[in-house]
């Protein structure tokens, strides 16, 4: 097989790129030949990424701030590929969910995806490029999990947003898909699933018997961004070891 040249000379924006899946996706895209802009709200994480010497550009902005996001992205152009990865996971029992947890979760996990995608899609359409967008969702969009009322709700909404975006942006040759992982062993995943009994209960529901590694998710992101998935749009791709079929 010939090597995949999908990313050579293309520009990619990755949000939530300071840590975990976003950071790994930014590095993988850069390694595959893309020019990458890594966006994070944490300057120290971006400086760490810069020190790796990959040539990745960085952009520090809090996507929960609508006006700051608009201002920052107005200076970024010629984006061909977008990975909406930035997210928060504030876990609380349904009866104890606070307004602050609700608002911050929806602001980052849904509203920011909506806003960033609007800005970048308009630029893609103006340039007449065939773009691709991947939203990082979760198995929690399709299965109820204890203490995840707000998180599950944000990811369910994200899956439907993905489908509507695919429907409306398809005529402009922009594909939109989501990746829906099980628990991934990022820093956030380790914090939320460090309790052995809780982790064992989840793993027992996964036919492959393990949580996902970051590379499992990144490989799916790259596939959905690449020309190898040129006829795939509006899909929510589980990376869950079979959790959703169990």
PDB file of C-alpha atoms in Angstrom:
ATOM      1  CA  UNK A   1       0.000   0.000   0.000  1.00  0.00           C
ATOM      2  CA  UNK A   2       1.122   3.554  -0.705  1.00  0.00           C
ATOM      3  CA  UNK A   3       1.722   5.789   2.326  1.00  0.00           C
ATOM      4  CA  UNK A   4      -1.187   8.035   3.307  1.00  0.00           C
ATOM      5  CA  UNK A   5      -0.532  11.536   1.984  1.00  0.00           C
ATOM      6  CA  UNK A   6      -3.822  12.941   3.333  1.00  0.00           C
ATOM      7  CA  UNK A   7      -2.108  15.340   5.702  1.00  0.00           C
ATOM      8  CA  UNK A   8       0.833  16.628   3.700  1.00  0.00           C
ATOM      9  CA  UNK A   9       0.591  20.387   3.356  1.00  0.00           C
ATOM     10  CA  UNK A  10      -2.727  20.610   5.210  1.00  0.00           C
ATOM     11  CA  UNK A  11      -3.376  22.765   8.266  1.00  0.00           C
ATOM     12  CA  UNK A  12      -5.047  21.284  11.337  1.00  0.00           C
ATOM     13  CA  UNK A  13      -6.448  22.917  14.461  1.00  0.00           C
ATOM     14  CA  UNK A  14      -6.684  20.740  17.588  1.00  0.00           C
ATOM     15  CA  UNK A  15      -8.483  22.064  20.678  1.00  0.00           C
ATOM     16  CA  UNK A  16      -7.705  20.818  24.157  1.00  0.00           C
ATOM     17  CA  UNK A  17      -4.231  20.032  22.852  1.00  0.00           C
ATOM     18  CA  UNK A  18      -2.323  20.588  26.073  1.00  0.00           C
ATOM     19  CA  UNK A  19      -2.819  17.103  27.466  1.00  0.00           C
ATOM     20  CA  UNK A  20      -4.108  13.612  26.740  1.00  0.00           C
ATOM     21  CA  UNK A  21      -5.922  12.815  23.503  1.00  0.00           C
ATOM     22  CA  UNK A  22      -5.601  16.341  22.113  1.00  0.00           C
ATOM     23  CA  UNK A  23      -1.869  16.525  22.655  1.00  0.00           C
ATOM     24  CA  UNK A  24      -1.349  13.067  21.155  1.00  0.00           C
ATOM     25  CA  UNK A  25      -3.546  13.944  18.156  1.00  0.00           C
ATOM     26  CA  UNK A  26      -1.605  17.157  17.551  1.00  0.00           C
ATOM     27  CA  UNK A  27       1.713  15.294  17.656  1.00  0.00           C
ATOM     28  CA  UNK A  28       0.407  12.517  15.382  1.00  0.00           C
ATOM     29  CA  UNK A  29      -0.919  14.972  12.803  1.00  0.00           C
ATOM     30  CA  UNK A  30       2.351  16.873  12.842  1.00  0.00           C
ATOM     31  CA  UNK A  31       4.259  13.624  12.401  1.00  0.00           C
ATOM     32  CA  UNK A  32       2.037  12.750   9.438  1.00  0.00           C
ATOM     33  CA  UNK A  33       2.929  15.972   7.645  1.00  0.00           C
ATOM     34  CA  UNK A  34       0.220  18.422   8.711  1.00  0.00           C
ATOM     35  CA  UNK A  35       0.900  21.939   9.906  1.00  0.00           C
ATOM     36  CA  UNK A  36      -0.715  21.915  13.342  1.00  0.00           C
ATOM     37  CA  UNK A  37      -2.092  24.632  15.591  1.00  0.00           C
ATOM     38  CA  UNK A  38      -2.503  23.336  19.142  1.00  0.00           C
ATOM     39  CA  UNK A  39      -5.068  25.223  21.229  1.00  0.00           C
ATOM     40  CA  UNK A  40      -5.249  25.030  25.007  1.00  0.00           C
ATOM     41  CA  UNK A  41      -6.271  27.286  27.898  1.00  0.00           C
ATOM     42  CA  UNK A  42      -3.096  26.345  29.800  1.00  0.00           C
ATOM     43  CA  UNK A  43       0.000  28.205  28.655  1.00  0.00           C
ATOM     44  CA  UNK A  44       2.396  25.889  30.503  1.00  0.00           C
ATOM     45  CA  UNK A  45       1.111  22.883  28.545  1.00  0.00           C
ATOM     46  CA  UNK A  46       1.606  24.714  25.258  1.00  0.00           C
ATOM     47  CA  UNK A  47       5.136  25.736  26.237  1.00  0.00           C
ATOM     48  CA  UNK A  48       5.869  22.095  27.005  1.00  0.00           C
ATOM     49  CA  UNK A  49       4.589  21.147  23.559  1.00  0.00           C
ATOM     50  CA  UNK A  50       6.735  23.810  21.919  1.00  0.00           C
ATOM     51  CA  UNK A  51       9.826  22.479  23.697  1.00  0.00           C
ATOM     52  CA  UNK A  52       9.381  19.154  21.927  1.00  0.00           C
ATOM     53  CA  UNK A  53      10.569  20.923  18.774  1.00  0.00           C
ATOM     54  CA  UNK A  54       7.872  19.628  16.426  1.00  0.00           C
ATOM     55  CA  UNK A  55       7.140  22.972  14.782  1.00  0.00           C
ATOM     56  CA  UNK A  56       3.574  22.915  16.121  1.00  0.00           C
ATOM     57  CA  UNK A  57       2.074  26.390  16.483  1.00  0.00           C
ATOM     58  CA  UNK A  58       0.271  27.124  19.736  1.00  0.00           C
ATOM     59  CA  UNK A  59      -2.697  29.264  20.711  1.00  0.00           C
ATOM     60  CA  UNK A  60      -3.748  29.920  24.314  1.00  0.00           C
ATOM     61  CA  UNK A  61      -7.435  30.688  24.847  1.00  0.00           C
ATOM     62  CA  UNK A  62     -10.246  29.584  27.165  1.00  0.00           C
ATOM     63  CA  UNK A  63     -12.959  28.220  24.874  1.00  0.00           C
ATOM     64  CA  UNK A  64     -15.507  28.815  27.615  1.00  0.00           C
ATOM     65  CA  UNK A  65     -15.079  32.538  26.848  1.00  0.00           C
ATOM     66  CA  UNK A  66     -17.091  33.253  23.681  1.00  0.00           C
ATOM     67  CA  UNK A  67     -15.566  36.655  22.908  1.00  0.00           C
ATOM     68  CA  UNK A  68     -11.980  35.564  23.580  1.00  0.00           C
ATOM     69  CA  UNK A  69     -12.479  32.554  21.308  1.00  0.00           C
ATOM     70  CA  UNK A  70     -13.859  34.746  18.528  1.00  0.00           C
ATOM     71  CA  UNK A  71     -10.916  37.131  18.821  1.00  0.00           C
ATOM     72  CA  UNK A  72      -8.276  34.393  18.889  1.00  0.00           C
ATOM     73  CA  UNK A  73      -9.639  32.383  15.982  1.00  0.00           C
ATOM     74  CA  UNK A  74     -10.182  35.468  13.836  1.00  0.00           C
ATOM     75  CA  UNK A  75      -6.393  35.538  13.533  1.00  0.00           C
ATOM     76  CA  UNK A  76      -6.205  31.906  12.415  1.00  0.00           C
ATOM     77  CA  UNK A  77      -6.939  31.062   8.810  1.00  0.00           C
ATOM     78  CA  UNK A  78      -6.441  28.368   6.193  1.00  0.00           C
ATOM     79  CA  UNK A  79      -7.566  25.493   8.424  1.00  0.00           C
ATOM     80  CA  UNK A  80      -8.391  22.279   6.555  1.00  0.00           C
ATOM     81  CA  UNK A  81      -8.845  19.878   9.472  1.00  0.00           C
ATOM     82  CA  UNK A  82     -10.414  20.437  12.902  1.00  0.00           C
ATOM     83  CA  UNK A  83     -10.354  18.239  15.988  1.00  0.00           C
ATOM     84  CA  UNK A  84     -12.767  19.427  18.689  1.00  0.00           C
ATOM     85  CA  UNK A  85     -11.255  17.712  21.693  1.00  0.00           C
ATOM     86  CA  UNK A  86     -11.475  20.253  24.542  1.00  0.00           C
ATOM     87  CA  UNK A  87     -13.790  19.007  27.289  1.00  0.00           C
ATOM     88  CA  UNK A  88     -14.377  18.935  31.016  1.00  0.00           C
ATOM     89  CA  UNK A  89     -15.771  16.095  33.126  1.00  0.00           C
ATOM     90  CA  UNK A  90     -17.367  17.287  36.349  1.00  0.00           C
ATOM     91  CA  UNK A  91     -18.947  14.210  37.929  1.00  0.00           C
ATOM     92  CA  UNK A  92     -21.733  14.705  40.448  1.00  0.00           C
ATOM     93  CA  UNK A  93     -24.819  12.688  41.460  1.00  0.00           C
ATOM     94  CA  UNK A  94     -27.911  13.976  39.656  1.00  0.00           C
ATOM     95  CA  UNK A  95     -29.460  15.420  42.822  1.00  0.00           C
ATOM     96  CA  UNK A  96     -26.248  17.281  43.656  1.00  0.00           C
ATOM     97  CA  UNK A  97     -25.450  18.831  40.264  1.00  0.00           C
ATOM     98  CA  UNK A  98     -24.648  22.519  40.668  1.00  0.00           C
ATOM     99  CA  UNK A  99     -25.389  25.373  38.298  1.00  0.00           C
ATOM    100  CA  UNK A 100     -21.660  26.001  37.990  1.00  0.00           C
ATOM    101  CA  UNK A 101     -20.957  22.394  36.954  1.00  0.00           C
ATOM    102  CA  UNK A 102     -23.851  22.417  34.490  1.00  0.00           C
ATOM    103  CA  UNK A 103     -22.876  25.715  32.878  1.00  0.00           C
ATOM    104  CA  UNK A 104     -19.143  25.028  32.645  1.00  0.00           C
ATOM    105  CA  UNK A 105     -19.726  21.568  31.184  1.00  0.00           C
ATOM    106  CA  UNK A 106     -22.106  22.722  28.462  1.00  0.00           C
ATOM    107  CA  UNK A 107     -20.006  25.816  27.724  1.00  0.00           C
ATOM    108  CA  UNK A 108     -16.912  23.744  26.950  1.00  0.00           C
ATOM    109  CA  UNK A 109     -18.265  20.370  25.816  1.00  0.00           C
ATOM    110  CA  UNK A 110     -20.980  21.682  23.497  1.00  0.00           C
ATOM    111  CA  UNK A 111     -21.105  25.451  23.044  1.00  0.00           C
ATOM    112  CA  UNK A 112     -17.372  25.742  22.353  1.00  0.00           C
ATOM    113  CA  UNK A 113     -17.558  22.973  19.735  1.00  0.00           C
ATOM    114  CA  UNK A 114     -20.480  24.779  18.117  1.00  0.00           C
ATOM    115  CA  UNK A 115     -18.649  28.114  18.116  1.00  0.00           C
ATOM    116  CA  UNK A 116     -15.221  26.903  16.963  1.00  0.00           C
ATOM    117  CA  UNK A 117     -16.810  24.797  14.226  1.00  0.00           C
ATOM    118  CA  UNK A 118     -18.868  27.737  12.981  1.00  0.00           C
ATOM    119  CA  UNK A 119     -15.794  29.934  12.691  1.00  0.00           C
ATOM    120  CA  UNK A 120     -13.604  27.321  11.010  1.00  0.00           C
ATOM    121  CA  UNK A 121     -16.357  26.018   8.713  1.00  0.00           C
ATOM    122  CA  UNK A 122     -17.077  29.511   7.429  1.00  0.00           C
ATOM    123  CA  UNK A 123     -13.384  29.887   6.609  1.00  0.00           C
ATOM    124  CA  UNK A 124     -13.342  26.505   4.842  1.00  0.00           C
ATOM    125  CA  UNK A 125     -16.391  27.437   2.768  1.00  0.00           C
ATOM    126  CA  UNK A 126     -14.927  30.817   1.838  1.00  0.00           C
ATOM    127  CA  UNK A 127     -11.746  29.084   0.632  1.00  0.00           C
ATOM    128  CA  UNK A 128     -13.642  26.313  -1.154  1.00  0.00           C
ATOM    129  CA  UNK A 129     -11.667  23.511   0.497  1.00  0.00           C
ATOM    130  CA  UNK A 130     -12.738  19.943   1.234  1.00  0.00           C
ATOM    131  CA  UNK A 131     -12.487  19.975   5.011  1.00  0.00           C
ATOM    132  CA  UNK A 132     -12.916  17.411   7.764  1.00  0.00           C
ATOM    133  CA  UNK A 133     -14.008  17.840  11.370  1.00  0.00           C
ATOM    134  CA  UNK A 134     -13.825  15.271  14.148  1.00  0.00           C
ATOM    135  CA  UNK A 135     -15.633  15.862  17.437  1.00  0.00           C
ATOM    136  CA  UNK A 136     -14.431  13.875  20.435  1.00  0.00           C
ATOM    137  CA  UNK A 137     -17.538  12.454  22.085  1.00  0.00           C
ATOM    138  CA  UNK A 138     -17.891   9.440  24.380  1.00  0.00           C
ATOM    139  CA  UNK A 139     -19.637   6.142  24.963  1.00  0.00           C
ATOM    140  CA  UNK A 140     -21.409   8.165  27.660  1.00  0.00           C
ATOM    141  CA  UNK A 141     -23.449   9.798  24.913  1.00  0.00           C
ATOM    142  CA  UNK A 142     -25.322   6.535  24.436  1.00  0.00           C
ATOM    143  CA  UNK A 143     -25.258   4.815  27.816  1.00  0.00           C
ATOM    144  CA  UNK A 144     -26.276   6.154  31.224  1.00  0.00           C
ATOM    145  CA  UNK A 145     -23.484   6.197  33.814  1.00  0.00           C
ATOM    146  CA  UNK A 146     -23.882   6.956  37.500  1.00  0.00           C
ATOM    147  CA  UNK A 147     -22.772  10.488  38.480  1.00  0.00           C
ATOM    148  CA  UNK A 148     -22.471  11.418  34.796  1.00  0.00           C
ATOM    149  CA  UNK A 149     -25.820  13.204  34.312  1.00  0.00           C
ATOM    150  CA  UNK A 150     -24.289  16.400  32.973  1.00  0.00           C
ATOM    151  CA  UNK A 151     -21.396  14.757  31.117  1.00  0.00           C
ATOM    152  CA  UNK A 152     -23.681  12.213  29.413  1.00  0.00           C
ATOM    153  CA  UNK A 153     -26.021  15.016  28.400  1.00  0.00           C
ATOM    154  CA  UNK A 154     -23.264  17.116  26.842  1.00  0.00           C
ATOM    155  CA  UNK A 155     -21.959  14.190  24.813  1.00  0.00           C
ATOM    156  CA  UNK A 156     -25.427  13.128  23.616  1.00  0.00           C
ATOM    157  CA  UNK A 157     -25.988  16.668  22.426  1.00  0.00           C
ATOM    158  CA  UNK A 158     -22.566  16.618  20.749  1.00  0.00           C
ATOM    159  CA  UNK A 159     -23.466  13.468  18.782  1.00  0.00           C
ATOM    160  CA  UNK A 160     -26.607  15.130  17.427  1.00  0.00           C
ATOM    161  CA  UNK A 161     -24.706  18.317  16.652  1.00  0.00           C
ATOM    162  CA  UNK A 162     -22.239  16.177  14.693  1.00  0.00           C
ATOM    163  CA  UNK A 163     -25.072  14.733  12.590  1.00  0.00           C
ATOM    164  CA  UNK A 164     -26.643  18.129  11.859  1.00  0.00           C
ATOM    165  CA  UNK A 165     -23.255  19.602  10.981  1.00  0.00           C
ATOM    166  CA  UNK A 166     -22.646  16.685   8.602  1.00  0.00           C
ATOM    167  CA  UNK A 167     -26.034  17.265   6.978  1.00  0.00           C
ATOM    168  CA  UNK A 168     -25.605  20.990   6.489  1.00  0.00           C
ATOM    169  CA  UNK A 169     -21.879  21.114   5.725  1.00  0.00           C
ATOM    170  CA  UNK A 170     -21.854  18.122   3.364  1.00  0.00           C
ATOM    171  CA  UNK A 171     -22.884  20.207   0.341  1.00  0.00           C
ATOM    172  CA  UNK A 172     -19.809  22.346   1.028  1.00  0.00           C
ATOM    173  CA  UNK A 173     -17.591  19.220   0.906  1.00  0.00           C
ATOM    174  CA  UNK A 174     -16.926  19.314   4.647  1.00  0.00           C
ATOM    175  CA  UNK A 175     -17.184  15.970   6.462  1.00  0.00           C
ATOM    176  CA  UNK A 176     -18.086  15.819  10.163  1.00  0.00           C
ATOM    177  CA  UNK A 177     -17.817  12.750  12.383  1.00  0.00           C
ATOM    178  CA  UNK A 178     -17.361  11.931  16.049  1.00  0.00           C
ATOM    179  CA  UNK A 179     -15.183   9.452  17.894  1.00  0.00           C
ATOM    180  CA  UNK A 180     -16.834   7.902  20.966  1.00  0.00           C
ATOM    181  CA  UNK A 181     -14.273   6.270  23.262  1.00  0.00           C
ATOM    182  CA  UNK A 182     -14.745   4.253  26.389  1.00  0.00           C
ATOM    183  CA  UNK A 183     -12.647   5.295  29.382  1.00  0.00           C
ATOM    184  CA  UNK A 184      -9.238   6.384  28.087  1.00  0.00           C
ATOM    185  CA  UNK A 185      -6.178   6.287  30.288  1.00  0.00           C
ATOM    186  CA  UNK A 186      -5.466  10.008  30.102  1.00  0.00           C
ATOM    187  CA  UNK A 187      -4.818  12.095  33.208  1.00  0.00           C
ATOM    188  CA  UNK A 188      -8.533  12.926  33.393  1.00  0.00           C
ATOM    189  CA  UNK A 189      -9.485   9.270  32.905  1.00  0.00           C
ATOM    190  CA  UNK A 190      -7.155   8.151  35.654  1.00  0.00           C
ATOM    191  CA  UNK A 191      -8.606  10.713  38.064  1.00  0.00           C
ATOM    192  CA  UNK A 192     -12.214   9.752  37.400  1.00  0.00           C
ATOM    193  CA  UNK A 193     -11.626   5.972  37.265  1.00  0.00           C
ATOM    194  CA  UNK A 194      -8.883   5.437  39.842  1.00  0.00           C
ATOM    195  CA  UNK A 195     -11.134   3.704  42.388  1.00  0.00           C
ATOM    196  CA  UNK A 196     -10.563  -0.064  41.813  1.00  0.00           C
ATOM    197  CA  UNK A 197     -14.129  -1.203  42.420  1.00  0.00           C
ATOM    198  CA  UNK A 198     -15.544   1.434  40.068  1.00  0.00           C
ATOM    199  CA  UNK A 199     -12.977   0.590  37.376  1.00  0.00           C
ATOM    200  CA  UNK A 200     -13.569  -3.157  37.694  1.00  0.00           C
ATOM    201  CA  UNK A 201     -17.316  -2.707  37.304  1.00  0.00           C
ATOM    202  CA  UNK A 202     -16.805  -0.802  34.038  1.00  0.00           C
ATOM    203  CA  UNK A 203     -14.165  -3.164  32.637  1.00  0.00           C
ATOM    204  CA  UNK A 204     -16.482  -6.112  33.313  1.00  0.00           C
ATOM    205  CA  UNK A 205     -18.902  -4.561  30.787  1.00  0.00           C
ATOM    206  CA  UNK A 206     -16.260  -4.234  28.062  1.00  0.00           C
ATOM    207  CA  UNK A 207     -15.938  -7.434  25.980  1.00  0.00           C
ATOM    208  CA  UNK A 208     -12.256  -6.757  25.236  1.00  0.00           C
ATOM    209  CA  UNK A 209     -11.679  -6.443  28.986  1.00  0.00           C
ATOM    210  CA  UNK A 210      -9.699  -3.205  29.136  1.00  0.00           C
ATOM    211  CA  UNK A 211      -9.892   0.565  28.912  1.00  0.00           C
ATOM    212  CA  UNK A 212      -8.678   2.356  25.784  1.00  0.00           C
ATOM    213  CA  UNK A 213      -5.195   3.715  25.324  1.00  0.00           C
ATOM    214  CA  UNK A 214      -4.694   7.182  23.876  1.00  0.00           C
ATOM    215  CA  UNK A 215      -3.322   5.786  20.599  1.00  0.00           C
ATOM    216  CA  UNK A 216      -6.519   3.780  20.061  1.00  0.00           C
ATOM    217  CA  UNK A 217      -8.449   7.037  19.914  1.00  0.00           C
ATOM    218  CA  UNK A 218      -5.834   8.976  17.935  1.00  0.00           C
ATOM    219  CA  UNK A 219      -5.735   6.304  15.218  1.00  0.00           C
ATOM    220  CA  UNK A 220      -9.497   6.651  14.757  1.00  0.00           C
ATOM    221  CA  UNK A 221      -9.241  10.441  14.635  1.00  0.00           C
ATOM    222  CA  UNK A 222      -6.600  10.263  11.929  1.00  0.00           C
ATOM    223  CA  UNK A 223      -8.680   7.811   9.899  1.00  0.00           C
ATOM    224  CA  UNK A 224     -11.740  10.071   9.995  1.00  0.00           C
ATOM    225  CA  UNK A 225      -9.668  13.110   9.016  1.00  0.00           C
ATOM    226  CA  UNK A 226      -7.918  11.294   6.199  1.00  0.00           C
ATOM    227  CA  UNK A 227      -8.890  10.727   2.575  1.00  0.00           C
ATOM    228  CA  UNK A 228      -9.348   7.049   3.453  1.00  0.00           C
ATOM    229  CA  UNK A 229     -12.725   7.993   4.949  1.00  0.00           C
ATOM    230  CA  UNK A 230     -13.739  10.257   2.066  1.00  0.00           C
ATOM    231  CA  UNK A 231     -17.298   8.848   1.983  1.00  0.00           C
ATOM    232  CA  UNK A 232     -17.811   8.827   5.752  1.00  0.00           C
ATOM    233  CA  UNK A 233     -19.741  11.648   7.397  1.00  0.00           C
ATOM    234  CA  UNK A 234     -22.287  11.942  10.197  1.00  0.00           C
ATOM    235  CA  UNK A 235     -20.913   8.851  11.948  1.00  0.00           C
ATOM    236  CA  UNK A 236     -20.346   8.310  15.668  1.00  0.00           C
ATOM    237  CA  UNK A 237     -17.480   5.804  15.783  1.00  0.00           C
ATOM    238  CA  UNK A 238     -17.252   3.780  19.021  1.00  0.00           C
ATOM    239  CA  UNK A 239     -13.739   3.092  20.299  1.00  0.00           C
ATOM    240  CA  UNK A 240     -15.055   1.191  23.268  1.00  0.00           C
ATOM    241  CA  UNK A 241     -13.861  -2.412  23.189  1.00  0.00           C
ATOM    242  CA  UNK A 242     -17.466  -3.480  22.572  1.00  0.00           C
ATOM    243  CA  UNK A 243     -19.024  -1.690  25.559  1.00  0.00           C
ATOM    244  CA  UNK A 244     -22.046  -0.464  23.603  1.00  0.00           C
ATOM    245  CA  UNK A 245     -22.915  -3.943  22.329  1.00  0.00           C
ATOM    246  CA  UNK A 246     -22.589  -5.640  25.694  1.00  0.00           C
TER     247      UNK A 246
END
